[in-house]
Amino acid sequence: MKKHRPFCPEEIIFSCTTACNLHCEHCFVNREPKRISIDAAKKFLLSCKGTSIEKIGFSGGEPFLYLEFLCEITRAGLENDFMFDQIMTNGDWWKGEADLRLTLQKVYDAGYDGKIGLSWDSYHGQSTERMQTFIRTVQEIFGEDSINIQTVSEAAGLLLDESKAVKKSAAADFRLSSLSIATPPLVYHLTRSFPSEDSRAWQNKKWFKEDYCEGPGHIFYVHADGNIAPCCGFANENPALFIGTINDSFEKLMENASQNCMLKICYEEGLSHFRRHGLKKLLKEQGKKLPKGKCGEICSFCDFVCKNF
């Protein structure tokens, strides 16, 4: 049996708040009002200084609804020699252009120099005009190559050149060439994930490709309630993946991670191997069976294992 590298976090993603101005069909975030303590986040950063952690990113909810957190943690990150990955946003939280520019300028002035990731598709329902304004303003403040677009559909995922149109699908139907933007952003076309109890998660022609969670994993994902998971895939809402809280030190989290059975399956054994050699036996002992069909999304399958292991 091939073994991959053990869990080794390289980034912290702060899901700083569950607050959001949108209610998207495909979103898995628990909407119970929560926000991370700024003081707790700063203390946590200090415990990770000088470790394998190199970058900081921000997610939500909608992170721009917690502007103080973005600015304060950006400053703290710079003071402690961390780099920045990206801020994931729906780009539709602003009331007017003056509000948009002022908010973005505050984040820039705090020292943020990472990417702005814009979630834009029909699930989010933003207007093209507002997204054009958001993109232009981000580029004016942070630079022309500072923003990318992530659009979700139920089709196969792919990376599109900035000069090409996003393929028509149920989730996205817009063309970058139609945008009045001098430098169109890169577009990442992502496949929609379904929770394991949704039959659509099992309607694939092939089983998922094993990657030992290299893609969404090897991070500390800090949920707004303070719980920490090892990945940014939607299955990270499952307690089976929690390895501690924001009040734990880096060393304590790594100790917990080394003892977590799910992490050993995901990062070392591989979910594919576990499906073939461990899960069926476990389910049989519980009087259960795998759903009919094949699961092509590794996060959906991980969600199933978390809920049944």
XYZ file of C-alpha atoms in Angstrom:
309
model
C 0.000 0.000 0.000
C 1.356 3.400 -0.991
C 1.641 5.902 1.813
C 1.720 9.626 1.255
C 3.155 12.363 3.434
C 1.556 13.008 6.811
C -0.457 16.149 7.440
C 1.839 19.198 7.377
C -0.004 22.559 7.362
C 1.444 25.328 5.215
C -1.271 27.973 5.522
C -3.914 29.317 7.887
C -7.293 30.183 6.401
C -9.423 32.241 8.745
C -13.137 31.789 8.086
C -13.521 34.949 10.093
C -17.322 35.251 10.159
C -20.411 33.303 9.174
C -22.180 36.570 8.321
C -22.995 36.900 4.620
C -25.099 39.191 2.463
C -26.073 36.280 0.174
C -27.862 32.941 0.663
C -26.444 30.657 -2.018
C -27.943 27.252 -2.774
C -24.585 25.484 -2.951
C -23.100 26.941 0.274
C -22.405 24.594 3.203
C -21.422 27.208 5.814
C -23.326 27.041 9.090
C -25.169 30.388 9.185
C -25.415 30.562 12.977
C -23.900 34.010 13.794
C -20.220 33.528 14.698
C -17.021 35.541 14.343
C -13.433 34.856 15.351
C -11.946 36.888 18.172
C -9.208 39.179 16.859
C -7.136 38.709 20.013
C -7.431 34.918 19.770
C -6.398 35.029 16.106
C -3.332 37.136 16.889
C -2.281 34.779 19.686
C -2.756 31.825 17.349
C -0.571 33.452 14.703
C 2.212 33.880 17.236
C 2.067 30.173 18.107
C 2.501 29.334 14.406
C 5.446 31.668 13.792
C 8.580 29.815 12.749
C 6.692 26.593 11.933
C 5.654 25.076 8.591
C 2.985 27.784 8.263
C 3.953 30.377 5.653
C 0.730 31.981 4.431
C -2.544 33.454 5.650
C -5.850 33.514 3.767
C -9.378 34.711 4.555
C -12.771 33.169 3.910
C -16.272 33.228 5.385
C -19.206 33.867 5.252
C -18.277 37.124 3.649
C -14.946 38.301 5.115
C -15.408 41.924 4.064
C -18.311 42.130 6.530
C -15.676 41.797 9.267
C -13.329 44.513 8.030
C -11.651 45.061 11.389
C -10.525 41.428 11.422
C -9.080 41.618 7.898
C -7.082 44.740 8.709
C -5.878 43.714 12.172
C -4.824 40.199 11.153
C -3.143 41.545 8.027
C -1.038 43.844 10.192
C -0.293 41.029 12.627
C 0.659 38.755 9.732
C 3.139 41.286 8.385
C 4.640 41.868 11.820
C 5.269 38.123 12.119
C 6.632 37.580 8.592
C 3.678 35.706 7.099
C 2.762 35.980 3.417
C -0.800 36.268 2.103
C -2.735 33.895 -0.140
C -6.183 35.272 -0.960
C -9.399 36.756 0.374
C -12.439 34.874 -0.944
C -15.399 37.201 -1.468
C -18.687 37.392 -3.348
C -17.805 40.987 -4.282
C -21.393 42.112 -3.722
C -21.304 43.350 -0.098
C -20.804 47.078 -0.771
C -23.536 49.722 -0.643
C -22.023 52.184 -3.107
C -18.795 52.796 -4.987
C -17.501 55.129 -2.271
C -18.056 52.372 0.329
C -16.366 49.808 -1.928
C -13.296 51.953 -2.558
C -12.923 52.998 1.087
C -13.169 49.403 2.339
C -10.692 47.997 -0.171
C -8.300 50.878 0.467
C -8.307 50.139 4.200
C -7.288 46.527 3.543
C -4.585 47.665 1.126
C -3.283 50.255 3.594
C -3.106 47.558 6.295
C -0.500 45.878 4.079
C -2.465 43.130 2.326
C -0.736 42.160 -0.941
C -2.303 38.770 -1.708
C -4.983 37.912 -4.245
C -8.677 38.732 -4.179
C -10.704 35.640 -5.118
C -14.130 36.526 -6.519
C -16.866 33.875 -6.346
C -19.082 34.752 -9.307
C -21.702 32.484 -10.868
C -25.468 32.112 -11.084
C -25.594 30.554 -7.605
C -24.472 33.911 -6.210
C -26.735 35.920 -8.522
C -24.595 39.060 -8.778
C -25.193 41.605 -11.517
C -22.541 41.947 -14.226
C -22.462 45.717 -13.733
C -21.640 45.436 -10.021
C -19.001 42.773 -10.632
C -17.368 44.934 -13.316
C -17.206 47.780 -10.818
C -15.783 45.500 -8.141
C -13.106 44.056 -10.456
C -12.041 47.470 -11.762
C -11.801 48.920 -8.260
C -9.758 45.967 -6.974
C -7.381 46.323 -9.926
C -7.021 50.063 -9.424
C -6.089 49.626 -5.751
C -4.247 46.285 -5.621
C -2.971 45.940 -9.209
C -4.176 44.445 -12.491
C -3.189 40.852 -11.651
C -4.556 40.954 -8.099
C -7.919 39.280 -8.746
C -9.186 35.945 -10.040
C -12.700 34.621 -10.588
C -13.908 31.275 -9.259
C -17.139 30.061 -10.813
C -18.962 26.867 -9.856
C -20.947 24.552 -12.104
C -22.024 20.925 -12.177
C -19.749 20.308 -15.174
C -16.146 19.114 -15.069
C -13.689 21.571 -13.551
C -11.084 23.311 -15.668
C -8.796 26.322 -15.719
C -9.620 28.850 -18.406
C -7.320 31.320 -20.107
C -8.211 34.943 -19.353
C -9.101 35.544 -23.007
C -11.576 32.669 -23.264
C -15.230 32.533 -22.340
C -16.509 30.496 -19.444
C -18.368 27.534 -20.896
C -22.119 27.730 -20.662
C -23.539 25.692 -17.798
C -26.367 25.712 -15.287
C -24.178 27.668 -12.909
C -22.375 30.189 -15.096
C -23.122 31.948 -18.371
C -21.030 35.053 -18.813
C -18.167 36.042 -21.106
C -15.038 37.850 -20.007
C -14.832 39.379 -23.463
C -18.088 41.208 -22.717
C -16.627 42.883 -19.642
C -15.337 46.428 -20.035
C -12.100 45.592 -18.227
C -8.637 46.265 -19.632
C -7.076 43.167 -18.055
C -9.687 40.398 -17.570
C -8.931 38.153 -14.555
C -8.160 34.472 -14.766
C -11.238 32.291 -14.342
C -11.145 29.045 -12.370
C -14.121 26.881 -13.320
C -14.828 24.583 -10.382
C -17.062 21.543 -10.109
C -19.946 21.800 -7.666
C -19.667 19.477 -4.667
C -22.687 17.757 -3.144
C -23.048 16.452 0.422
C -22.847 12.687 0.642
C -26.543 12.307 1.447
C -27.432 13.964 -1.884
C -27.900 11.324 -4.596
C -26.171 13.615 -7.115
C -22.895 12.965 -5.311
C -23.040 9.337 -6.515
C -23.988 9.829 -10.165
C -20.518 9.887 -11.692
C -19.015 7.660 -14.372
C -15.766 7.219 -12.455
C -14.607 7.227 -8.867
C -12.724 10.290 -7.668
C -9.020 10.577 -8.386
C -6.903 10.040 -5.283
C -4.692 12.993 -4.371
C -4.203 12.369 -0.641
C -5.887 15.729 -0.021
C -2.942 17.640 -1.490
C -5.398 20.013 -3.169
C -7.655 21.325 -0.400
C -5.555 20.056 2.486
C -2.394 20.785 4.491
C -3.822 23.916 6.055
C -5.280 25.056 9.338
C -8.838 26.062 8.455
C -10.101 28.125 11.384
C -13.888 28.106 11.471
C -15.722 31.148 12.782
C -16.594 29.238 15.968
C -12.889 28.580 16.604
C -12.771 24.912 15.584
C -9.868 23.992 13.319
C -9.961 21.500 10.440
C -7.076 20.363 8.201
C -8.568 21.352 4.842
C -10.769 23.873 3.053
C -13.023 21.269 1.421
C -16.677 21.466 2.479
C -16.349 18.229 4.476
C -14.339 20.259 7.001
C -17.623 21.087 8.736
C -17.576 17.533 10.137
C -16.333 17.205 13.746
C -14.470 14.041 12.700
C -11.934 16.311 10.988
C -11.523 18.791 13.853
C -8.035 18.770 15.367
C -8.514 21.424 18.051
C -9.443 25.065 18.412
C -7.917 28.478 17.897
C -6.954 28.459 21.578
C -4.604 25.507 21.043
C -0.951 25.955 20.172
C 0.591 24.763 16.918
C 2.244 21.905 18.805
C -1.025 20.794 20.396
C -2.843 20.845 17.057
C -0.137 18.754 15.433
C -0.286 16.254 18.310
C -4.057 16.005 17.889
C -3.652 15.631 14.126
C -1.227 12.730 14.551
C -3.871 10.880 16.567
C -6.824 11.646 14.306
C -7.940 8.536 12.376
C -9.565 10.554 9.574
C -6.363 12.453 8.882
C -4.389 9.225 8.622
C -6.935 7.937 6.107
C -6.986 11.146 4.049
C -3.299 12.027 4.033
C -1.447 8.734 4.411
C -3.602 5.707 3.542
C -5.741 7.434 0.937
C -9.528 7.538 0.764
C -9.517 5.262 -2.296
C -7.606 2.539 -0.464
C -9.875 2.919 2.556
C -12.938 2.563 0.320
C -11.668 -0.703 -1.128
C -10.154 -2.279 1.972
C -11.630 -0.791 5.134
C -14.896 1.041 4.678
C -17.033 -1.795 3.259
C -16.145 -4.033 6.189
C -16.917 -1.242 8.648
C -20.270 -0.524 7.021
C -21.155 -4.219 7.008
C -20.551 -4.375 10.758
C -22.975 -1.450 11.134
C -25.547 -2.988 8.814
C -24.995 -0.267 6.215
C -23.954 -0.130 2.572
C -22.295 2.364 0.251
C -24.836 4.347 -1.773
C -25.416 3.030 -5.271
C -23.271 4.588 -7.957
C -19.825 6.169 -8.016
C -18.643 9.286 -6.235
C -16.391 11.450 -8.408
C -15.722 14.184 -5.864
C -13.225 13.408 -3.118
C -14.760 15.922 -0.680
C -18.199 14.324 -1.049
C -16.721 10.909 -0.315
C -14.763 12.309 2.637
C -18.044 13.749 3.924
C -19.582 10.258 3.734
C -16.678 8.672 5.607
C -16.741 11.374 8.308
C -20.438 10.738 8.906
C -20.114 6.944 9.018
C -16.683 6.237 10.504
